[in-house]
Coordinates of C-alpha atoms and ligand atoms in Angstrom, one line a residue:
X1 CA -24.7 29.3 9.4
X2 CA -23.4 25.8 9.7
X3 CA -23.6 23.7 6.3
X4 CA -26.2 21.0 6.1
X5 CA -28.4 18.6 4.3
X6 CA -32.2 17.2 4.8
X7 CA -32.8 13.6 3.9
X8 CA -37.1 13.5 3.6
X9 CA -38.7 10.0 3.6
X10 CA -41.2 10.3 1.0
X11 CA -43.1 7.7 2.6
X12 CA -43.8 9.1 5.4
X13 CA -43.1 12.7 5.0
X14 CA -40.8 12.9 7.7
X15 CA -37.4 14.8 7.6
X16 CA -34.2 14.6 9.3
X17 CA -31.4 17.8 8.8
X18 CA -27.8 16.7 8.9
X19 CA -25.4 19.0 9.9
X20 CA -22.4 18.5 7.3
X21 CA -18.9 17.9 9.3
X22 CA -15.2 17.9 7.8
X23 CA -16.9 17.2 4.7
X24 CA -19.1 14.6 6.0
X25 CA -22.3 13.5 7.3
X26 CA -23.2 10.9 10.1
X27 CA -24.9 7.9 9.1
X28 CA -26.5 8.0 12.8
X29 CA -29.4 10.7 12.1
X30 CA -30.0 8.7 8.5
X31 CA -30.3 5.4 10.4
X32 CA -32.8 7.4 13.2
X33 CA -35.2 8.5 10.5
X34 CA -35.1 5.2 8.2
X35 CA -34.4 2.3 10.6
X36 CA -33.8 -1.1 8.7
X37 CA -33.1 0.9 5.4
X38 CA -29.4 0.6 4.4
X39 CA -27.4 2.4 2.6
X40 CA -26.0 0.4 -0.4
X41 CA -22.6 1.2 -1.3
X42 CA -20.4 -1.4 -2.4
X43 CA -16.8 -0.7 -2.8
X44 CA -17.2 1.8 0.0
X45 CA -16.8 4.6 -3.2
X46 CA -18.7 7.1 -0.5
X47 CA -18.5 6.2 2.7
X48 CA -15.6 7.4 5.1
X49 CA -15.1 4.3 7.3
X50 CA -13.0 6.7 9.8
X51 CA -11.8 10.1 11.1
X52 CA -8.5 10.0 10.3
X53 CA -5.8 12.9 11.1
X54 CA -2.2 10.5 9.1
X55 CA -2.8 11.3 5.2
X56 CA -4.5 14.4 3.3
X57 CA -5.6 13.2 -0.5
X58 CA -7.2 15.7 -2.7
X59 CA -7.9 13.7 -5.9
X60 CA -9.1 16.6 -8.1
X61 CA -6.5 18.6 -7.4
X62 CA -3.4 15.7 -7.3
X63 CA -2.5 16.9 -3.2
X64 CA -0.8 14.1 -1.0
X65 CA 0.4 15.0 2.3
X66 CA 1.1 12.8 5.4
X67 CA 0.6 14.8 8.5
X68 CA -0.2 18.1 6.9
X69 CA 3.6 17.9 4.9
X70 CA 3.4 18.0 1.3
X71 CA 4.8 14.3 -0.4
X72 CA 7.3 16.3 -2.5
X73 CA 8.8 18.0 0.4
X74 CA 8.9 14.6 2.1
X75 CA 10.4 13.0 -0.9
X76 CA 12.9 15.5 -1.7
X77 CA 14.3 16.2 2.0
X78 CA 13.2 13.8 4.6
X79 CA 14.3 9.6 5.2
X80 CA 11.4 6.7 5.3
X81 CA 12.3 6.3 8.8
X82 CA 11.5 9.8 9.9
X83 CA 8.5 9.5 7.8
X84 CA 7.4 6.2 9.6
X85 CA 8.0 8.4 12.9
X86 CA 6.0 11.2 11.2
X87 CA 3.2 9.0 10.4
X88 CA 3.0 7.4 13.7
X89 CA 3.9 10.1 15.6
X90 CA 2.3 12.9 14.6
X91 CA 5.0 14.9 14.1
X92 CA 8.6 15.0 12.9
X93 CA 11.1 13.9 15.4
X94 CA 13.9 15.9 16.9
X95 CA 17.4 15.1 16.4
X96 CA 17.5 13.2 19.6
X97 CA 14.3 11.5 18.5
X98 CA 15.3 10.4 14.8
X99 CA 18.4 9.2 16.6
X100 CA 16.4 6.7 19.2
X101 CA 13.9 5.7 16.5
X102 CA 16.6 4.6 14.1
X103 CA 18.6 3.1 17.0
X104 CA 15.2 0.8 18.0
X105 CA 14.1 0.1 14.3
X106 CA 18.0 -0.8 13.5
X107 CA 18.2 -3.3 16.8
X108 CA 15.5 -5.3 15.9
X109 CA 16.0 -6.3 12.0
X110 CA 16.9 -9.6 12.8
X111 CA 14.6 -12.3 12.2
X112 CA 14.2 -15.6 14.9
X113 CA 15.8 -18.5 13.2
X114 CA 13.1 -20.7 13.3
X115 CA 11.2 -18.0 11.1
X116 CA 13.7 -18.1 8.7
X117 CA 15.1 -22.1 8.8
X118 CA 11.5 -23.7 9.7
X119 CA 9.2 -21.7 8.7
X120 CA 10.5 -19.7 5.4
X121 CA 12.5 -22.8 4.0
X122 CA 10.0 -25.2 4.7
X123 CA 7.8 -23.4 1.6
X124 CA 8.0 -25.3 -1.9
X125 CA 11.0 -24.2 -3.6
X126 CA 9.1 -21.8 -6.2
X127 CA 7.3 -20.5 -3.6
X128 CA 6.0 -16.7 -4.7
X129 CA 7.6 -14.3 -2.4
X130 CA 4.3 -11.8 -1.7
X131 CA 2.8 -15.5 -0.3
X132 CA 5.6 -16.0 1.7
X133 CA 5.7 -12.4 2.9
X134 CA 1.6 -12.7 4.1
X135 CA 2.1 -16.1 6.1
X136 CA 5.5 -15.0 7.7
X137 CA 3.9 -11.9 9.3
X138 CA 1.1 -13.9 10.5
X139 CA 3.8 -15.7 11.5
X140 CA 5.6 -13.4 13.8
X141 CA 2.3 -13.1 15.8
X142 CA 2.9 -16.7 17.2
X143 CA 7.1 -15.3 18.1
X144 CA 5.7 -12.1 20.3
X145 CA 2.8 -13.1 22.7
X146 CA 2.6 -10.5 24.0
X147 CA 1.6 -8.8 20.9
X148 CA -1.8 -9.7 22.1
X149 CA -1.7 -7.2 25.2
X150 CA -3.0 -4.0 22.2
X151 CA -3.2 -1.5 25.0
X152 CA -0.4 -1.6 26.6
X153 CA 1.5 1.2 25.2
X154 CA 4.9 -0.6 26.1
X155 CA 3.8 -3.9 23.8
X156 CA 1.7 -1.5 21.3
X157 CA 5.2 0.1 20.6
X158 CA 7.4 -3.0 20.6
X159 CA 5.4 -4.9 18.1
X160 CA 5.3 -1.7 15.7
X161 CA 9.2 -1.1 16.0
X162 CA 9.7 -5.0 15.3
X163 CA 7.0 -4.8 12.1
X164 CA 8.6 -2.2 10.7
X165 CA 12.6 -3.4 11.5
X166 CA 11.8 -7.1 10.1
X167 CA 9.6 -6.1 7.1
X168 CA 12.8 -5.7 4.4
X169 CA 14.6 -8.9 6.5
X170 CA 11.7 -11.2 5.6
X171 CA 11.3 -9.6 2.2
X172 CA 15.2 -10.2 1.2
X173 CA 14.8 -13.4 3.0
X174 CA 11.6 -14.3 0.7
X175 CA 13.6 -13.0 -2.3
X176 CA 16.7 -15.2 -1.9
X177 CA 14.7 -18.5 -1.2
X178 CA 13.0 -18.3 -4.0
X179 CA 15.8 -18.1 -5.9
X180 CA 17.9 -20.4 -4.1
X181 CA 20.7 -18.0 -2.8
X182 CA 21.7 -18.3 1.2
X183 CA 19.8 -15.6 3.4
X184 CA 21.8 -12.4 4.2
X185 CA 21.8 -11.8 8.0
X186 CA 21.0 -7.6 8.4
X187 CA 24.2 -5.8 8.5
X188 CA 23.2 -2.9 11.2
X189 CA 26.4 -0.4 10.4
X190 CA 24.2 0.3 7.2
X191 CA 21.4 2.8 7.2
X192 CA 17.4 1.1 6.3
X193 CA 17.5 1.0 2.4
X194 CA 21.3 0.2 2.1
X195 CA 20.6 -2.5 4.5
X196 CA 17.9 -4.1 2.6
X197 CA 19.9 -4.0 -0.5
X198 CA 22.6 -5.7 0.6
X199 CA 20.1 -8.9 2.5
X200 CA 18.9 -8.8 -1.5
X201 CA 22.4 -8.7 -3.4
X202 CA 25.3 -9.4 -1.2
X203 CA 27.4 -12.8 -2.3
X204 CA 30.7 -13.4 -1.3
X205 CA 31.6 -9.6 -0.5
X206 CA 32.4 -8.5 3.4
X207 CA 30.5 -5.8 3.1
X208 CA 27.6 -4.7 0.2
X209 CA 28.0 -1.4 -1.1
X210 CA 24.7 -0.3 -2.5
X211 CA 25.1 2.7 -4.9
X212 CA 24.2 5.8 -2.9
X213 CA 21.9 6.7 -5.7
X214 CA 20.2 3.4 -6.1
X215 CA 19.9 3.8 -2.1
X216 CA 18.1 7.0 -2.4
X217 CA 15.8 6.1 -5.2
X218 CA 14.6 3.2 -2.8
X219 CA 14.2 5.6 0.6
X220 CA 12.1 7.8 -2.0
X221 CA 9.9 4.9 -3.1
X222 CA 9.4 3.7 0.3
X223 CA 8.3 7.0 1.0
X224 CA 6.1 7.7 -1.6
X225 CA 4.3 4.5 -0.5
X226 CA 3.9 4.4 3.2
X227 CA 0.7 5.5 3.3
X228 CA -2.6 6.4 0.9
X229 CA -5.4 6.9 3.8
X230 CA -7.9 4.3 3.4
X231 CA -6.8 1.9 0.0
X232 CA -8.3 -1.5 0.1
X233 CA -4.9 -2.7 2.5
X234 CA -5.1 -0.2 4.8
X235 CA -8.9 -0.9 5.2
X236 CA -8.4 -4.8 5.8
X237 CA -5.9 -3.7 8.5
X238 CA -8.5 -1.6 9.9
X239 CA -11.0 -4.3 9.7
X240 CA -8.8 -7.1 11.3
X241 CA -7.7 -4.7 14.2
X242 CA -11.1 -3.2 14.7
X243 CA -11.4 -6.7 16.0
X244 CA -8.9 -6.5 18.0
X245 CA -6.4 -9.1 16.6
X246 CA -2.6 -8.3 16.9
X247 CA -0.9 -6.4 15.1
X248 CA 1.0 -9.4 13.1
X249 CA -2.5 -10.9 12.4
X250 CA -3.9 -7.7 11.1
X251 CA -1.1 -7.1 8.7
X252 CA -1.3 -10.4 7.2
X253 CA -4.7 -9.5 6.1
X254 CA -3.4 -6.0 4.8
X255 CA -0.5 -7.9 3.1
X256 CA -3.0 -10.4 1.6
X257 CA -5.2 -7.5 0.4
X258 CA -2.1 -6.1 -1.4
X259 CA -1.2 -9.0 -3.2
X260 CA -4.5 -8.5 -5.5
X261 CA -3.2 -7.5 -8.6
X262 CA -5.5 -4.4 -8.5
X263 CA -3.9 -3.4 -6.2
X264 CA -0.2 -4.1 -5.4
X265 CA 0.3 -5.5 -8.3
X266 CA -0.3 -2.6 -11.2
X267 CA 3.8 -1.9 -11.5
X268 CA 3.9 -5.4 -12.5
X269 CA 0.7 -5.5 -15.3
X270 CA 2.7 -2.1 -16.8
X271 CA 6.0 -3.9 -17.5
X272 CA 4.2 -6.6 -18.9
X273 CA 2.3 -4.5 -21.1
X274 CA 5.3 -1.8 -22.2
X275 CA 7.1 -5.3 -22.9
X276 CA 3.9 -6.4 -25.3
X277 CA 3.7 -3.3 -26.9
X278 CA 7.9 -4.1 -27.5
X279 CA 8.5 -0.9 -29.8
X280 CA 7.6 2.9 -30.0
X281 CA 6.6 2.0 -33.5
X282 CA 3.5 0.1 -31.6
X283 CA 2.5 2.6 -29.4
X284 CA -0.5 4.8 -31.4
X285 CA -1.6 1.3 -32.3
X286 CA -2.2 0.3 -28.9
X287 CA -3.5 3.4 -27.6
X288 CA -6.2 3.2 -30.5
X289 CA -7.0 -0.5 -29.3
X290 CA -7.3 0.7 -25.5
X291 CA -9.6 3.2 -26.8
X292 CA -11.7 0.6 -28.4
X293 CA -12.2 -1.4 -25.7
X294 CA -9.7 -3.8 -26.0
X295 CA -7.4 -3.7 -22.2
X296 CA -6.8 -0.8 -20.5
X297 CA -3.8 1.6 -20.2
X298 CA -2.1 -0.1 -17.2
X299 CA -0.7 2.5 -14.9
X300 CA -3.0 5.2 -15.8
X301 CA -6.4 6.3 -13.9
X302 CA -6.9 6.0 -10.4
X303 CA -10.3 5.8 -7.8
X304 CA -9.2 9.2 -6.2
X305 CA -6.7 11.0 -8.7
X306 CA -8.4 12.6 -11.1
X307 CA -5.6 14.6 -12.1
X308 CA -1.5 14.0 -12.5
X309 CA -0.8 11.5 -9.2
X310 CA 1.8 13.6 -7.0
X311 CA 4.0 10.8 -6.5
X312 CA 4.0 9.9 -10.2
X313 CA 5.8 13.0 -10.8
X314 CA 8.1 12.3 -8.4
X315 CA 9.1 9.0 -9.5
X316 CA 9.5 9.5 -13.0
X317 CA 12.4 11.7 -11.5
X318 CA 13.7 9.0 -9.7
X319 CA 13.9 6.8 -12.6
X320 CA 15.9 9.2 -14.4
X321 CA 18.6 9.2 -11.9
X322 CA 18.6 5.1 -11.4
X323 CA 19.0 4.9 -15.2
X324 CA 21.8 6.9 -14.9
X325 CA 23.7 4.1 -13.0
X326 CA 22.4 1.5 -14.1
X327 CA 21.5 2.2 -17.9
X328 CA 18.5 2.9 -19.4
X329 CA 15.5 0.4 -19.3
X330 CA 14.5 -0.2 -22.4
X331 CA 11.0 0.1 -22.3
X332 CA 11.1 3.8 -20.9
X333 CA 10.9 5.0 -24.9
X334 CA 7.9 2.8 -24.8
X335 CA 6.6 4.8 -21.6
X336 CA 7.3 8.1 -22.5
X337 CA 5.5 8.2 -26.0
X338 CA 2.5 6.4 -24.3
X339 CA 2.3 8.9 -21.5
X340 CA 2.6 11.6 -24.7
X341 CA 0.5 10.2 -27.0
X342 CA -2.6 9.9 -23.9
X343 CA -2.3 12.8 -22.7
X344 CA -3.0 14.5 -25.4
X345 CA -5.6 11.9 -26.4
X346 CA -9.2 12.7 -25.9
X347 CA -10.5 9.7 -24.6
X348 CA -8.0 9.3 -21.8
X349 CA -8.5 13.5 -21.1
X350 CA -11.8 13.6 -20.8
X351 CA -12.0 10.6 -18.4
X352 CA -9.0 12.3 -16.1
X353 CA -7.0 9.5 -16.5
X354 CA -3.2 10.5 -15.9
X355 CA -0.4 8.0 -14.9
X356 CA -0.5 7.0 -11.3
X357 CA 2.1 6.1 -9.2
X358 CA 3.0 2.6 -10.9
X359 CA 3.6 3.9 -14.5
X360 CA 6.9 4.2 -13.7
X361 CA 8.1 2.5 -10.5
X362 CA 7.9 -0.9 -12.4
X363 CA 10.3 0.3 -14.6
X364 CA 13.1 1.2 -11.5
X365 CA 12.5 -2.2 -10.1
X366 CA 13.4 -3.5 -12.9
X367 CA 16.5 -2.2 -14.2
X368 CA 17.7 -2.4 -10.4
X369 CA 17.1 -5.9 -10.9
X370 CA 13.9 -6.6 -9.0
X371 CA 12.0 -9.7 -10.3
X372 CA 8.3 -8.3 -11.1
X373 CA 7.5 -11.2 -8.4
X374 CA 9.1 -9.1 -5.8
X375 CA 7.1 -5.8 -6.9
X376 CA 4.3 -5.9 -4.0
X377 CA 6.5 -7.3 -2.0
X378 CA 8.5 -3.8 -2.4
X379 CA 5.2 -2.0 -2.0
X380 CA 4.7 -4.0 1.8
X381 CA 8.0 -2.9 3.0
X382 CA 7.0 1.0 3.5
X383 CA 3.7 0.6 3.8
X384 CA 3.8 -0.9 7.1
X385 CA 4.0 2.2 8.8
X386 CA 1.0 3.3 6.9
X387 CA -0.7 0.3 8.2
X388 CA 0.4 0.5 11.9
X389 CA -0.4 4.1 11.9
X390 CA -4.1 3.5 11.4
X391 CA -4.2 0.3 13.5
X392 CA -2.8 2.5 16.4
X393 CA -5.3 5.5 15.5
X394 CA -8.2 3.2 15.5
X395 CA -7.4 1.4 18.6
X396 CA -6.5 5.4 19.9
X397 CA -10.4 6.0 19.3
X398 CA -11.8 2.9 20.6
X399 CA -13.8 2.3 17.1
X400 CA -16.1 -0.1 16.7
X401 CA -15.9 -3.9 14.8
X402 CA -15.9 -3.2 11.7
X403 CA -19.1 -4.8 10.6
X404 CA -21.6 -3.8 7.3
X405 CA -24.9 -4.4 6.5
X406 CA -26.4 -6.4 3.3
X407 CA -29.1 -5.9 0.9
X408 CA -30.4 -9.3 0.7
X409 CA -30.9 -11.0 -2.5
X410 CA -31.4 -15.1 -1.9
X411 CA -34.0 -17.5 -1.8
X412 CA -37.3 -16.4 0.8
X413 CA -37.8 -19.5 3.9
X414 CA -37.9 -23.0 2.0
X415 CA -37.9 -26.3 3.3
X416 CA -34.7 -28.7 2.9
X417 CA -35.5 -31.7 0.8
X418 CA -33.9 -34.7 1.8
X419 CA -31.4 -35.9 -1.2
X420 CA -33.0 -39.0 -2.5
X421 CA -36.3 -36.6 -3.6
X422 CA -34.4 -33.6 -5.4
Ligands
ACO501 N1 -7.2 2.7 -19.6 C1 -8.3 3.0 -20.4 N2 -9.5 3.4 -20.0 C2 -9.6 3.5 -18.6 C3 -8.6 3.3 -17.7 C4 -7.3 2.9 -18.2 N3 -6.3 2.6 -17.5 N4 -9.0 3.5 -16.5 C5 -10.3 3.9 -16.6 N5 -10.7 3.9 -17.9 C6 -11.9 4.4 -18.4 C7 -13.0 3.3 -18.2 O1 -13.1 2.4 -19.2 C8 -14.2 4.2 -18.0 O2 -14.6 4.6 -19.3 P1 -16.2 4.7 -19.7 O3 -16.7 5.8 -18.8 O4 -16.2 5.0 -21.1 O5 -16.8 3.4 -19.3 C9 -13.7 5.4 -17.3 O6 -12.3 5.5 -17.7 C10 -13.8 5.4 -15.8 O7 -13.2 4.2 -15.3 P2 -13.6 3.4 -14.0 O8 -13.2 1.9 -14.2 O9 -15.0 3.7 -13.6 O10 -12.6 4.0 -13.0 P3 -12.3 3.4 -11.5 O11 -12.1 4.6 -10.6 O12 -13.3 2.4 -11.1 O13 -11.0 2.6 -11.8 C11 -8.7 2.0 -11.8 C12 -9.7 3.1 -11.3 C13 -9.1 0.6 -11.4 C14 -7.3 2.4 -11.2 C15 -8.6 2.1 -13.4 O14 -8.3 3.4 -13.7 C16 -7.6 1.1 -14.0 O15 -8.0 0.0 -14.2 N6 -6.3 1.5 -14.2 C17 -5.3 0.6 -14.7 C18 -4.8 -0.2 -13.6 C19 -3.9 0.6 -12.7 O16 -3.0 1.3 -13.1 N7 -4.1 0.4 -11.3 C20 -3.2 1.0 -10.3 C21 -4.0 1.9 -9.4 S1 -2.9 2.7 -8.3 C22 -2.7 1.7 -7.0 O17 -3.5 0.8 -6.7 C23 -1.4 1.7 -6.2

C-alpha cells in the first residue's frame, strides 16, 4: 500500500490524504483543503523547492554523491572537468567526450579585454576580490547577447562552457588587481587547475610550473565543491533563472549569495579563529568557552550533516599531502586537538556537530598562499557547474517563478497624515 499522510482541518472537519512521493508531499492537495492558509517556513528548513536528479545528500548518515557516484570515488579518481560534465550531463563522458569538453572549456578561458582593462581595473585599488568576482559575471551577460536566447540549446551550451572556462580567469584576474601584480593571460597547453595557478603566481617565468601535488589538491577541492543540491547559492541561482534571466545574471546572484560569510565564507572565520586561539595550550579553554555560550566552534555543525561531512574527510587528506610540499601550517596542531578534544566532548556530541567541509580547507589555502580574501572566491570557481547544472534542470522542467507567500505582520488600512500634522 502506497505511503501517505492525512492533513484534517479541525475547523471544519474536513480531510485531505496525501500520498507521500520520493520522500515528499505536494503542497497542491494542502493548498486545495486550506486555501489562503500558508505554510510558514522560513529558511525553507522543510520545504523541497525542486525535483532534482544532480546531487544525493543524506545528512544523518554523512552520503554525498553527484549523479548517483559516491564524492570519494569522485575525489579520489575522477578530474573537476569530468565532474562538471557529470553534473551537467548526466553521466560520465567517454574518452572522445572528456576530450571535446576539455577542448571547449580550454578554448574559451580567455577573458574580452574590455572586461579585464575597463571593467576590472576601473574598481578602487583595494577592491575585495569576491565583489569584483559577483559584478564581473554580471558583467559578461552584457559581452554574450545572446545569452538571453535560454532555449536554444546551441546558446544554453555556449554560455555554460564560457562560465565555467572564464570562472578561474576572472578569479586570478580579481586576485592580481587587488594586489597590484599585471594579469596573467590563460596559458591553454596547461590542464584546468595548473592553469589557474599559474594566472595566480606566474612572474617573470615562461612558463609556471605548478607542483603536481599542489595541482591535485586544487582539482580535489574544486570537486568536492561543485555542487551541494539546494545551499542558499544554488537556490538564488534557481530563483533568478526561474525568472528567466541569463545565465550570467543568475550567477551573479548565486555568487552574491556566497559571499555571505555564512556561507562561503566559514574557511575564512576558522583561520581566524585557530589564529585567536594561537596555541594548543589554549584549546580546552576555548572549547569550554564555546560551550558556555561564548562563539561557536567555526567549522563544525552543519543544516544537513548531522554526522562526519564526507568531504571533510577527504580534505583533511588533502591537507596532509599540500603540507608535505609546502610545510606544515601552523595552526593544523591547533585543528587537530580541537577536532579531538570536541569530539569527544559531550556538548558538541550530542548536538551532532562534526567538522564540515571548511575545518580544514582554510588551512590549504593558506599555506598555498591564498589570501583568506580569495577564500569564496575559490569556493565560486567549481561551483559553477553546480550552479549551471540546476539552472539548466529547471529550465529542463519548465518550473515556475519562484515566488513565496507571507504571513503578514504590519500595520491594518490607515490613513496617511500629511507631514506638518504628525
Ligand atoms: N559551535 C558550537 N555550538 C554549535 C555550533 C558550533 N559550531 N553549531 C551549532 N551549535 C549548537 C547550537 O548552539 C545549538 O545548541 P542549543 O540546542 O543548545 O541551542 C545546536 O548546536 C543546534 O544549532 P543550530 O544553530 O540550530 O544549527 P543550524 O543547523 O541552524 O546551524 C550552522 C548550522 C549555521 C552551520 C552552525 O552549525 C554553525 O554556525 N557552524 C559554524 C559555522 C560554520 O562552520 N559554517 C559552515 C557551514 S558549511 C558551508 O556553508 C559550506
Amino acid at each position: 500500500m502506497p505511503e501517505s499522510i492525512t492533513i484534517t482541518d479541525n475547523r471544519t472537519g474536513k480531510a485531505v490524504e496525501i500520498p507521500i512521493t520520493d520522500g515528499g508531499v505536494s503542497s497542491d492537495a494542502w493548498r486545495s483543503l486550506l486555501p489562503g492558509l500558508w505554510f510558514y517556513d522560513s529558511g525553507l528548513t522543510t520545504t523541497a523547492m525542486c525535483e532534482s536528479s544532480i546531487t544525493y545528500l543524506d545528512g544523518d548518515e554523512g552520503i554525498l554523491r553527484y549523479r548517483g557516484y559516491p564524492i570519494e570515488q569522485l575525489a579520489e579518481e575522477s578530474t573537476y572537468l569530468e565532474v562538471a560534465y557529470l553534473l551537467l550531463k548526466g553521466e560520465l563522458p567517454n574518452k572522445e567526450q572528456y576530450d571535446a569538453w576539455s577542448r571547449e572549456v580550454t578554448h574559451h578561458t580567455f577573458i574580452h579585454e574590455n572586461v579585464r582593462k575597463r571593467f576590472l581595473e576601473g574598481f578602487h585599488y583595494d577592491a575585495h576580490p569576491m565583489g569584483m568576482l559577483v559584478s564581473a559575471v554580471a558583467a559578461l551577460s552584457t559581452f554574450y547577447l545572446d545569452a538571453k536566447d535560454i532555449y536554444n540549446a546551441e546558446s544554453r551550451e555556449k554560455q555554460i562552457v564560457r562560465l565555467i572556462a572564464k570562472m578561474p580567469t576572472l578569479a586570478a584576474a580579481a586576485h592580481r588587481f587587488s594586489v597590484g601584480m599585471p594579469f596573467v593571460y590563460p596559458d591553454n597547453e596547461l590542464p584546468f587547475a595548473a592553469n589557474f595557478l599559474s594566472m595566480m603566481w606566474k612572474v617573470a617565468e615562461p612558463r609556471y610550473e605548478a607542483n603536481p601535488a599542489l595541482t591535485k589538491a586544487i582539482d580535489v577541492l574544486f570537486i568536492l565543491h561543485a555542487d551541494h543540491e539546494q545551499n542558499c547559492s544554488t537556490t538564488a541561482m534557481r530563483t533568478a533563472g526561474s525568472a528567466h534571466a541569463d545565465p550570467y545574471s543568475s550567477a551573479a546572484a548565486a555568487c552574491a549569495a556566497l559571499y555571505g560569510p555564512r556561507h562561503g565564507g566559514a574557511n575564512e572565520a576558522v583561520v581566524r579563529m585557530l589564529t585567536e586561539i594561537g596555541s594548543i595550550d589554549n584549546v580546552d579553554a576555548f572549547i569550554q568557552g564555546v560551550k558556555e555560550g561564548r562563539g561557536r566552534l567555526q567549522g563544525f555543525g552543519h543544516r544537513v550533516y548531522k554526522n562526519y561531512d564526507p568531504r571533510a574527510r577527504i580534505i583533511k587528506k588533502v591537507a596532509y599531502d599540500v603540507f608535505e610540499v609546502t610545510g606544515k601550517n601552523p595552526l593544523l596542531d591547533i585543528a587537530l586537538k580541537l577536532e579531538d578534544a570536541a569530539l569527544k566532548d559531550d556538548y558538541f556530541v550530542s548536538r551532532k556537530l562534526y567538522p564540515n567541509v571548511d575545518f580544514y580547507s582554510g588551512l590549504i589555502y593558506q599555506a598555498m598562499g591564498f589570501p583568506v580574501d580569495m577564500f569564496p572566491v575559490l569556493f565560486a570557481i567549481p561551483r559553477i557547474s553546480g550552479w549551471l547544472a540546476h539552472w539548466s534542470e529547471l529550465l529542463d522542467q519548465d518550473l515556475k517563478i519562484v515566488r513565496p507567500r507571507q504571513l503578514y505582520t504590519g500595520e491594518g488600512e490607515r490613513k496617511y497624515v500629511s507631514i506638518d500634522q504628525r
